[in-house]
One Martini backbone bead per residue (centre of mass of N, CA, C, O) as a GRO file, in nm:
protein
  286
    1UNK     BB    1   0.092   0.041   0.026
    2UNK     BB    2   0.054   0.387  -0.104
    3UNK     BB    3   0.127   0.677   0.018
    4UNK     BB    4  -0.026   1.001  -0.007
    5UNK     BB    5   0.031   1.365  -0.060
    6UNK     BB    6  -0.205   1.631  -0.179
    7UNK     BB    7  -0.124   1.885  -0.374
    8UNK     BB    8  -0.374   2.047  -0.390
    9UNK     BB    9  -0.789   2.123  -0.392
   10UNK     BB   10  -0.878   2.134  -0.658
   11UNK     BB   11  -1.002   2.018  -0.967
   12UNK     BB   12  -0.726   1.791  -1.022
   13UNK     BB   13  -0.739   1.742  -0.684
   14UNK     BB   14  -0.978   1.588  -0.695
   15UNK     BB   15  -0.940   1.363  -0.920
   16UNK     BB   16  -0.651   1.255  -0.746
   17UNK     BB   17  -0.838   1.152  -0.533
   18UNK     BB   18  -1.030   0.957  -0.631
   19UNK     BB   19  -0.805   0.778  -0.782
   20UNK     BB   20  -0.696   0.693  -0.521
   21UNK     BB   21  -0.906   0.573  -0.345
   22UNK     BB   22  -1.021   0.371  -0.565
   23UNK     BB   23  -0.705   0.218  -0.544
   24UNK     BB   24  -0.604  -0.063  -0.375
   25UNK     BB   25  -0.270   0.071  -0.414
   26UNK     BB   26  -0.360   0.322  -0.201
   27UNK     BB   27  -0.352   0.612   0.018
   28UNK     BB   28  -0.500   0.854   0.134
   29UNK     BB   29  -0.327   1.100   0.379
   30UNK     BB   30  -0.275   1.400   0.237
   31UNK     BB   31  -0.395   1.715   0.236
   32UNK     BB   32  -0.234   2.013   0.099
   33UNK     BB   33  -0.362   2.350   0.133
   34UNK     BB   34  -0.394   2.694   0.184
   35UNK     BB   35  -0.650   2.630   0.194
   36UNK     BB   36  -0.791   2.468   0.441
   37UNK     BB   37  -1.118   2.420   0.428
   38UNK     BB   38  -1.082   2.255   0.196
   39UNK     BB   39  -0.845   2.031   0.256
   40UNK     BB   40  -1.085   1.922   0.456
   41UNK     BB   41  -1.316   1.841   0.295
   42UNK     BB   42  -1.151   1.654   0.134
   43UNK     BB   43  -1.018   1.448   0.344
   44UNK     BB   44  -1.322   1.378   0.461
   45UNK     BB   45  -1.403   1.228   0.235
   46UNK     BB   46  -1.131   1.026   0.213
   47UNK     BB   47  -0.966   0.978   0.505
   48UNK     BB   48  -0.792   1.220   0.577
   49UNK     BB   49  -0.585   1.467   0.602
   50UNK     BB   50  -0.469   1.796   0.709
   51UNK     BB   51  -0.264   2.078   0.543
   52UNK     BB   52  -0.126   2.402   0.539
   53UNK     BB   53   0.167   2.255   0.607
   54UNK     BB   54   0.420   2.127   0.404
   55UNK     BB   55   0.582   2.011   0.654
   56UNK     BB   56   0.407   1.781   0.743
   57UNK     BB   57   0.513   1.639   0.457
   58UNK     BB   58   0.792   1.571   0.461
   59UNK     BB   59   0.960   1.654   0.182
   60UNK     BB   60   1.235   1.716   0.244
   61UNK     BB   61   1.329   1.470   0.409
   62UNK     BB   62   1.233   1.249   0.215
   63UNK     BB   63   1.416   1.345  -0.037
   64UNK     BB   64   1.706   1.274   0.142
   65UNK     BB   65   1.639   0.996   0.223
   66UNK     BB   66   1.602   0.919  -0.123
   67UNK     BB   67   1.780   1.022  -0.310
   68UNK     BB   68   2.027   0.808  -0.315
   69UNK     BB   69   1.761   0.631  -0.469
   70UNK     BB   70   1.658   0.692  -0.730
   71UNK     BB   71   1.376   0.831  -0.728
   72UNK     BB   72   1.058   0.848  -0.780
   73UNK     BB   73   0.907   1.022  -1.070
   74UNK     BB   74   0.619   1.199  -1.198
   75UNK     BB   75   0.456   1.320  -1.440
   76UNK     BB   76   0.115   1.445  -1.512
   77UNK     BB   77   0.089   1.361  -1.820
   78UNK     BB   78  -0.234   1.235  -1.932
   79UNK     BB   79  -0.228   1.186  -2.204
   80UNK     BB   80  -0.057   0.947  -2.255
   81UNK     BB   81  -0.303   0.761  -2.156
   82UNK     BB   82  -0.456   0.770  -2.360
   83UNK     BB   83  -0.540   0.538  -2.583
   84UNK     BB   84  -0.558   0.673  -2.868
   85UNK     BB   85  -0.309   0.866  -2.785
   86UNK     BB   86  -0.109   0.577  -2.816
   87UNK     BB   87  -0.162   0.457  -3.074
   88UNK     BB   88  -0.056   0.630  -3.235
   89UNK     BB   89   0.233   0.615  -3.108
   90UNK     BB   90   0.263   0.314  -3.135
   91UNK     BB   91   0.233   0.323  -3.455
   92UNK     BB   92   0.462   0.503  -3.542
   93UNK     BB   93   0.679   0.317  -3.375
   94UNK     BB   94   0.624   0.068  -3.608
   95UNK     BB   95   0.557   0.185  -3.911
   96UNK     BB   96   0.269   0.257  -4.043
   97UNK     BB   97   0.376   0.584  -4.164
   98UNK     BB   98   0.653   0.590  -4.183
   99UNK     BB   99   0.782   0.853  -4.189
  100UNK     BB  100   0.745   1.119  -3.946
  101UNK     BB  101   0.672   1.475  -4.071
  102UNK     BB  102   0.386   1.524  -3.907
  103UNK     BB  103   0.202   1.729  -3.675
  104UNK     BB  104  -0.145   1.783  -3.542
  105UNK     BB  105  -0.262   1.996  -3.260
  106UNK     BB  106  -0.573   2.034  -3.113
  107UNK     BB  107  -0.652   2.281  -2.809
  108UNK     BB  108  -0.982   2.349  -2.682
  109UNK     BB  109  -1.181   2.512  -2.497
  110UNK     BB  110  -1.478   2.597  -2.405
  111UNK     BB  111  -1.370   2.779  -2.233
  112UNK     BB  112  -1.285   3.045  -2.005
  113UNK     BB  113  -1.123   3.118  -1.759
  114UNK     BB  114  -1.124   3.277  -1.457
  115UNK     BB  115  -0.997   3.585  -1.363
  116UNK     BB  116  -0.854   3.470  -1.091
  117UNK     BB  117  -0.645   3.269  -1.232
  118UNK     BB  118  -0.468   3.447  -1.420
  119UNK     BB  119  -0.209   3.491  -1.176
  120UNK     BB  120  -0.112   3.202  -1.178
  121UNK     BB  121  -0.112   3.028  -1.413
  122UNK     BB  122   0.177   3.095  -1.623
  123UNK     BB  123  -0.011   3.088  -1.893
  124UNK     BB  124  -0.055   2.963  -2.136
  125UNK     BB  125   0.226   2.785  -2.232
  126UNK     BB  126   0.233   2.661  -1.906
  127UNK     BB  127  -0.134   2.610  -1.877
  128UNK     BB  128  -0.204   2.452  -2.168
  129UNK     BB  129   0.021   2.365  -2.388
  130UNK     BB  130   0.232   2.200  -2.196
  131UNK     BB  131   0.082   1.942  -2.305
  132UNK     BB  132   0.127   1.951  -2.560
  133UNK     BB  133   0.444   1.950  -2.571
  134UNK     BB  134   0.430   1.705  -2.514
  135UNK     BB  135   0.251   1.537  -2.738
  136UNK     BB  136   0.483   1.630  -2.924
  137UNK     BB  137   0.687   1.445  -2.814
  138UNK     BB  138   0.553   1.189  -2.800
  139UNK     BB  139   0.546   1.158  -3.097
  140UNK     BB  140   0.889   1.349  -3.215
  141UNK     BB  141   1.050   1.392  -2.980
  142UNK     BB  142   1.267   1.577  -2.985
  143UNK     BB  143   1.316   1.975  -2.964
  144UNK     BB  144   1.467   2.261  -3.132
  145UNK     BB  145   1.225   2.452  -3.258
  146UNK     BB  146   1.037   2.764  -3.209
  147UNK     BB  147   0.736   2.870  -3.309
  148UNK     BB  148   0.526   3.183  -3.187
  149UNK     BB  149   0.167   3.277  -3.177
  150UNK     BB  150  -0.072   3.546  -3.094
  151UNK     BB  151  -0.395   3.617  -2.903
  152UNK     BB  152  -0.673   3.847  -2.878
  153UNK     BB  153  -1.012   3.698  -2.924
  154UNK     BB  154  -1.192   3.631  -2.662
  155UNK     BB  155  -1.097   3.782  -2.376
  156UNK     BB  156  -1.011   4.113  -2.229
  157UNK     BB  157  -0.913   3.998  -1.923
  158UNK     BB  158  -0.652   3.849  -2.053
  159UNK     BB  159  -0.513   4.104  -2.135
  160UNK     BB  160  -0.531   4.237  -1.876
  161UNK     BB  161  -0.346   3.999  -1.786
  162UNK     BB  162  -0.088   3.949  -2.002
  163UNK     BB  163  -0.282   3.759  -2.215
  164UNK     BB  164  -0.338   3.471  -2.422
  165UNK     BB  165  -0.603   3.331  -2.630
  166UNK     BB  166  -0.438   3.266  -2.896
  167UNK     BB  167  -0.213   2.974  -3.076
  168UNK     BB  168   0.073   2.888  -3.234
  169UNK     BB  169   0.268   2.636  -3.290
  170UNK     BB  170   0.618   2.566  -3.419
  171UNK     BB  171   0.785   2.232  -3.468
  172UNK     BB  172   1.099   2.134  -3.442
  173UNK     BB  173   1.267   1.800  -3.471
  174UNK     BB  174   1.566   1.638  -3.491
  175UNK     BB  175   1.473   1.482  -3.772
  176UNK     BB  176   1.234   1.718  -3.902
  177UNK     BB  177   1.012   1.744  -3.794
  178UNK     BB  178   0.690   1.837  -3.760
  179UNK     BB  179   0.476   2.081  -3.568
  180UNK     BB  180   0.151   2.192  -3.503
  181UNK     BB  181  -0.032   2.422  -3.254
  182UNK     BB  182  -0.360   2.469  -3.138
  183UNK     BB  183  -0.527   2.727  -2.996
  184UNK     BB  184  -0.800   2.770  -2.733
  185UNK     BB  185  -1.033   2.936  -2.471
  186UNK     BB  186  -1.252   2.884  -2.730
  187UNK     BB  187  -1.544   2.637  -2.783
  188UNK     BB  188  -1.874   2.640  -2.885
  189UNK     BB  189  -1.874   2.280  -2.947
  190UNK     BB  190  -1.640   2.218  -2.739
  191UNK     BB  191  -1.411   1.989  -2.667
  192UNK     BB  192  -1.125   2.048  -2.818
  193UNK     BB  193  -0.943   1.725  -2.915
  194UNK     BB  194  -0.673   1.670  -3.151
  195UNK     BB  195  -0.486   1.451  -3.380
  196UNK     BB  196  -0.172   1.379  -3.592
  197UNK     BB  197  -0.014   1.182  -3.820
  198UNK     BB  198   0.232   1.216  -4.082
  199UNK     BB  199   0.331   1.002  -4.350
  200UNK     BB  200   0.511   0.846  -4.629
  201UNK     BB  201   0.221   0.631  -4.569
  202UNK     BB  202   0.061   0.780  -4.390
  203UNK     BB  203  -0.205   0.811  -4.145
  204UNK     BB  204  -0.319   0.937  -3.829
  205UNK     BB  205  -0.553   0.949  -3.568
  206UNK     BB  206  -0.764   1.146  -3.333
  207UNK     BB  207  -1.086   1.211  -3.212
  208UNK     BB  208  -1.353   1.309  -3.085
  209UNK     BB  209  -1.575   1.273  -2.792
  210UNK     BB  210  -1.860   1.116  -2.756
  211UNK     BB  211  -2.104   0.939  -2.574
  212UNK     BB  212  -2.172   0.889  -2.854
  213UNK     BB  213  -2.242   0.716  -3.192
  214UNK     BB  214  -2.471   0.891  -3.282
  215UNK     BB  215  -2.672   0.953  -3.566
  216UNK     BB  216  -2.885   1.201  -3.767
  217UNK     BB  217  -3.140   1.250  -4.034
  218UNK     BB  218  -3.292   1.526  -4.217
  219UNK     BB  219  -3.420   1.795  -4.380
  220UNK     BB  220  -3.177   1.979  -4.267
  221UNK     BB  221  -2.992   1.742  -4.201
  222UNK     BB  222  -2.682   1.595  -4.138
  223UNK     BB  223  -2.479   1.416  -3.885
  224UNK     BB  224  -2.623   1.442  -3.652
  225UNK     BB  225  -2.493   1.519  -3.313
  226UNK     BB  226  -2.381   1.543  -3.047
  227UNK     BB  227  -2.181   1.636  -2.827
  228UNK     BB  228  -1.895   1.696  -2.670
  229UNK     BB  229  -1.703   1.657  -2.434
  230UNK     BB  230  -1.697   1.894  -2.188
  231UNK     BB  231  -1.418   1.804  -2.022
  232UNK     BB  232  -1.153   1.701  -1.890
  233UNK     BB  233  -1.292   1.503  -1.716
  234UNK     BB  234  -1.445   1.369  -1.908
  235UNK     BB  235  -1.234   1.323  -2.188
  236UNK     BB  236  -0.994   1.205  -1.900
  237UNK     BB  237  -1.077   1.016  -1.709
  238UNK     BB  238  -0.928   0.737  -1.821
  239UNK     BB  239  -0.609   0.888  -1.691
  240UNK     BB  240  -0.595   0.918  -1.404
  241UNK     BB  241  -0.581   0.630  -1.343
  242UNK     BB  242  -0.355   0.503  -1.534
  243UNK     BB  243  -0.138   0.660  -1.418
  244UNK     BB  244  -0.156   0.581  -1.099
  245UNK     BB  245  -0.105   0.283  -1.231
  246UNK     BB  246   0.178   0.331  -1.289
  247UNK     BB  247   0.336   0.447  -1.070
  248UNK     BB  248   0.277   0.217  -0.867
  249UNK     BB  249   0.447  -0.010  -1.048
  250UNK     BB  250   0.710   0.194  -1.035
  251UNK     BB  251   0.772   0.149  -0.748
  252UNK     BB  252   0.692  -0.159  -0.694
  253UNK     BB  253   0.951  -0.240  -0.944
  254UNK     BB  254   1.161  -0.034  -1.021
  255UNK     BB  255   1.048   0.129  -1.285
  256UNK     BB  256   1.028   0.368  -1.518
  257UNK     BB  257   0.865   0.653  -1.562
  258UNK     BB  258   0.587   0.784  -1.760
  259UNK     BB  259   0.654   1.102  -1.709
  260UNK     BB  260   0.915   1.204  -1.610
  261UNK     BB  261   1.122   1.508  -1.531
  262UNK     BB  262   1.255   1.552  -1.768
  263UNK     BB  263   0.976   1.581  -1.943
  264UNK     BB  264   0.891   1.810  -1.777
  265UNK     BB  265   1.106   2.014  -1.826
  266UNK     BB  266   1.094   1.995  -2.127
  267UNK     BB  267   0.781   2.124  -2.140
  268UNK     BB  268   0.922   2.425  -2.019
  269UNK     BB  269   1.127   2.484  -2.222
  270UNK     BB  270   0.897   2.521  -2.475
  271UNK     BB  271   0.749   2.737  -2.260
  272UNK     BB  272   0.983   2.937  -2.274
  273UNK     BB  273   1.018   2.946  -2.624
  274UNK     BB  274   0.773   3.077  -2.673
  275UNK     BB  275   0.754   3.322  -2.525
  276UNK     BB  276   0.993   3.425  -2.654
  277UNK     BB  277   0.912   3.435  -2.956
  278UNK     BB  278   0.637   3.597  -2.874
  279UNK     BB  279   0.810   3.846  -2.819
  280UNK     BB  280   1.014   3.875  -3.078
  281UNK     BB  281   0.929   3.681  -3.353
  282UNK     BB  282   1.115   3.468  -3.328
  283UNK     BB  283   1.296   3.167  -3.365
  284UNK     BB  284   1.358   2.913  -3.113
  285UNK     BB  285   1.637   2.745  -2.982
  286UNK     BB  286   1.700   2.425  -2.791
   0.00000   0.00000   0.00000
């Protein structure tokens, strides 16, 4: 049984409580959030104790005690987990189109977040591309050079808070692939997340997923569908207990967890070269 302590009792802190709950091979130990009130009631849904203080989850101590063996770390991005999106990277590692050329990654949230949000968000490209240019290493290997572009055309209070709600961003790999992430904070027929990977044998695709795969056609309309899933909570739902019992396989087994620490640098430094990039307007080299 592997104990838990979960930093943060927001929105994607509540889905890592309940992941952790569900799994026979873990236990939810301690909720540590500065907003006390949350992390009690967090806590307390789900038989685990609260604290404002992250000394009290001994994380300084047991890093020293623990570092000397090589400690496992993944970061987050659940989006590996994802099926569909494993079976493109899957089959493209497999030689299935042949060499891999383009990648195209679309990724735009159903609305944009509140207000009060993006003074601590870290921007568009460091707390929403982020999960993309993992996606993008995922798919393409390592990134050498970043060209992005922005723009506010969604909600005048995100340019009032010094960011970009809409953005496009071109990805050369170490091997010549190229890859184009585009965004948005608005999209009004629902959460859109599709991938593609194109190669000098064929394509792969992954598209939106809808609750069911009914179609209807009437006098006015053809292949009217349902909407799409409503936002990642829906969309990526089976990914965050498969990311949670990838790491406990990788504790309990001594194999290396994947996204690994050096994954998530990777993605931090194309998140700080698209900033570079989007100031300057030129093409910044990783």
């Amino acid at each position: 049984m592997t104990r838990i302590a979960l930093f943060g009792c927001g929105r994607i802190g509540t889905v890592h409580a309940e992941s952790v709950t569900a799994n026979p091979r873990a236990e939810l130990a301690w909720v540590c959030d500065p907003m006390e009130g949350p992390a009690k009631e967090l806590a307390a849904r789900h038989g685990a104790q609260a604290t404002a203080d992250v000394a009290t989850v001994r994380v300084d101590a047991c890093w020293a005690e623990i570092a000397p063996l090589s400690p496992v770390v993944m970061v987050g991005f659940n989006r590996r987990f994802d099926p569909s999106f494993r079976e493109v990277r899957d089959r493209v590692r497999a030689g299935d189109i042949g060499r891999l050329e383009h990648v195209a990654i679309t990724s735009r949230d159903p609305e944009p977040p509140p207000e009060g949000y993006l003074p601590g968000s870290g921007g568009l490209f460091r707390d929403m591309t982020i999960h993309d240019f993992d996606m993008a290493r995922f798919l393409l290997g390592e990134v050498v050079e970043v060209h992005a572009v922005g723009a506010n055309l969604v909600a005048p209070y995100i340019a009032a808070a010094g960011d970009i709600d809409s953005a496009v961003v071109v990805l050369r790999s170490a091997d010549g692939a190229l890859a184009h992430i585009t965004n948005s904070r608005r999209a009004v027929f629902g959460y859109d997340q599709r991938i593609e990977a194109f190669g000098s044998a064929g394509m792969l695709s992954a598209d939106n997923q809808r609750p069911t795969s009914v179609r209807y056609a009437t006098a006015d309309r053809s292949e009217a569908a349902a909407p799409y899933l409503n936002f990642f909570r829906q969309r990526y739902g089976t990914t965050y207990p498969a990311e949670l019992d990838h790491f406990l396989t990788a504790i309990e087994d001594g194999t290396p967890p994947e996204p690994s620490f050096a994954d998530g640098r990777a993605a931090l430094v194309l998140a700080d070269a698209a900033n570079e990039s989007l100031r300057t307007g030129r093409g910044v080299r990783v």
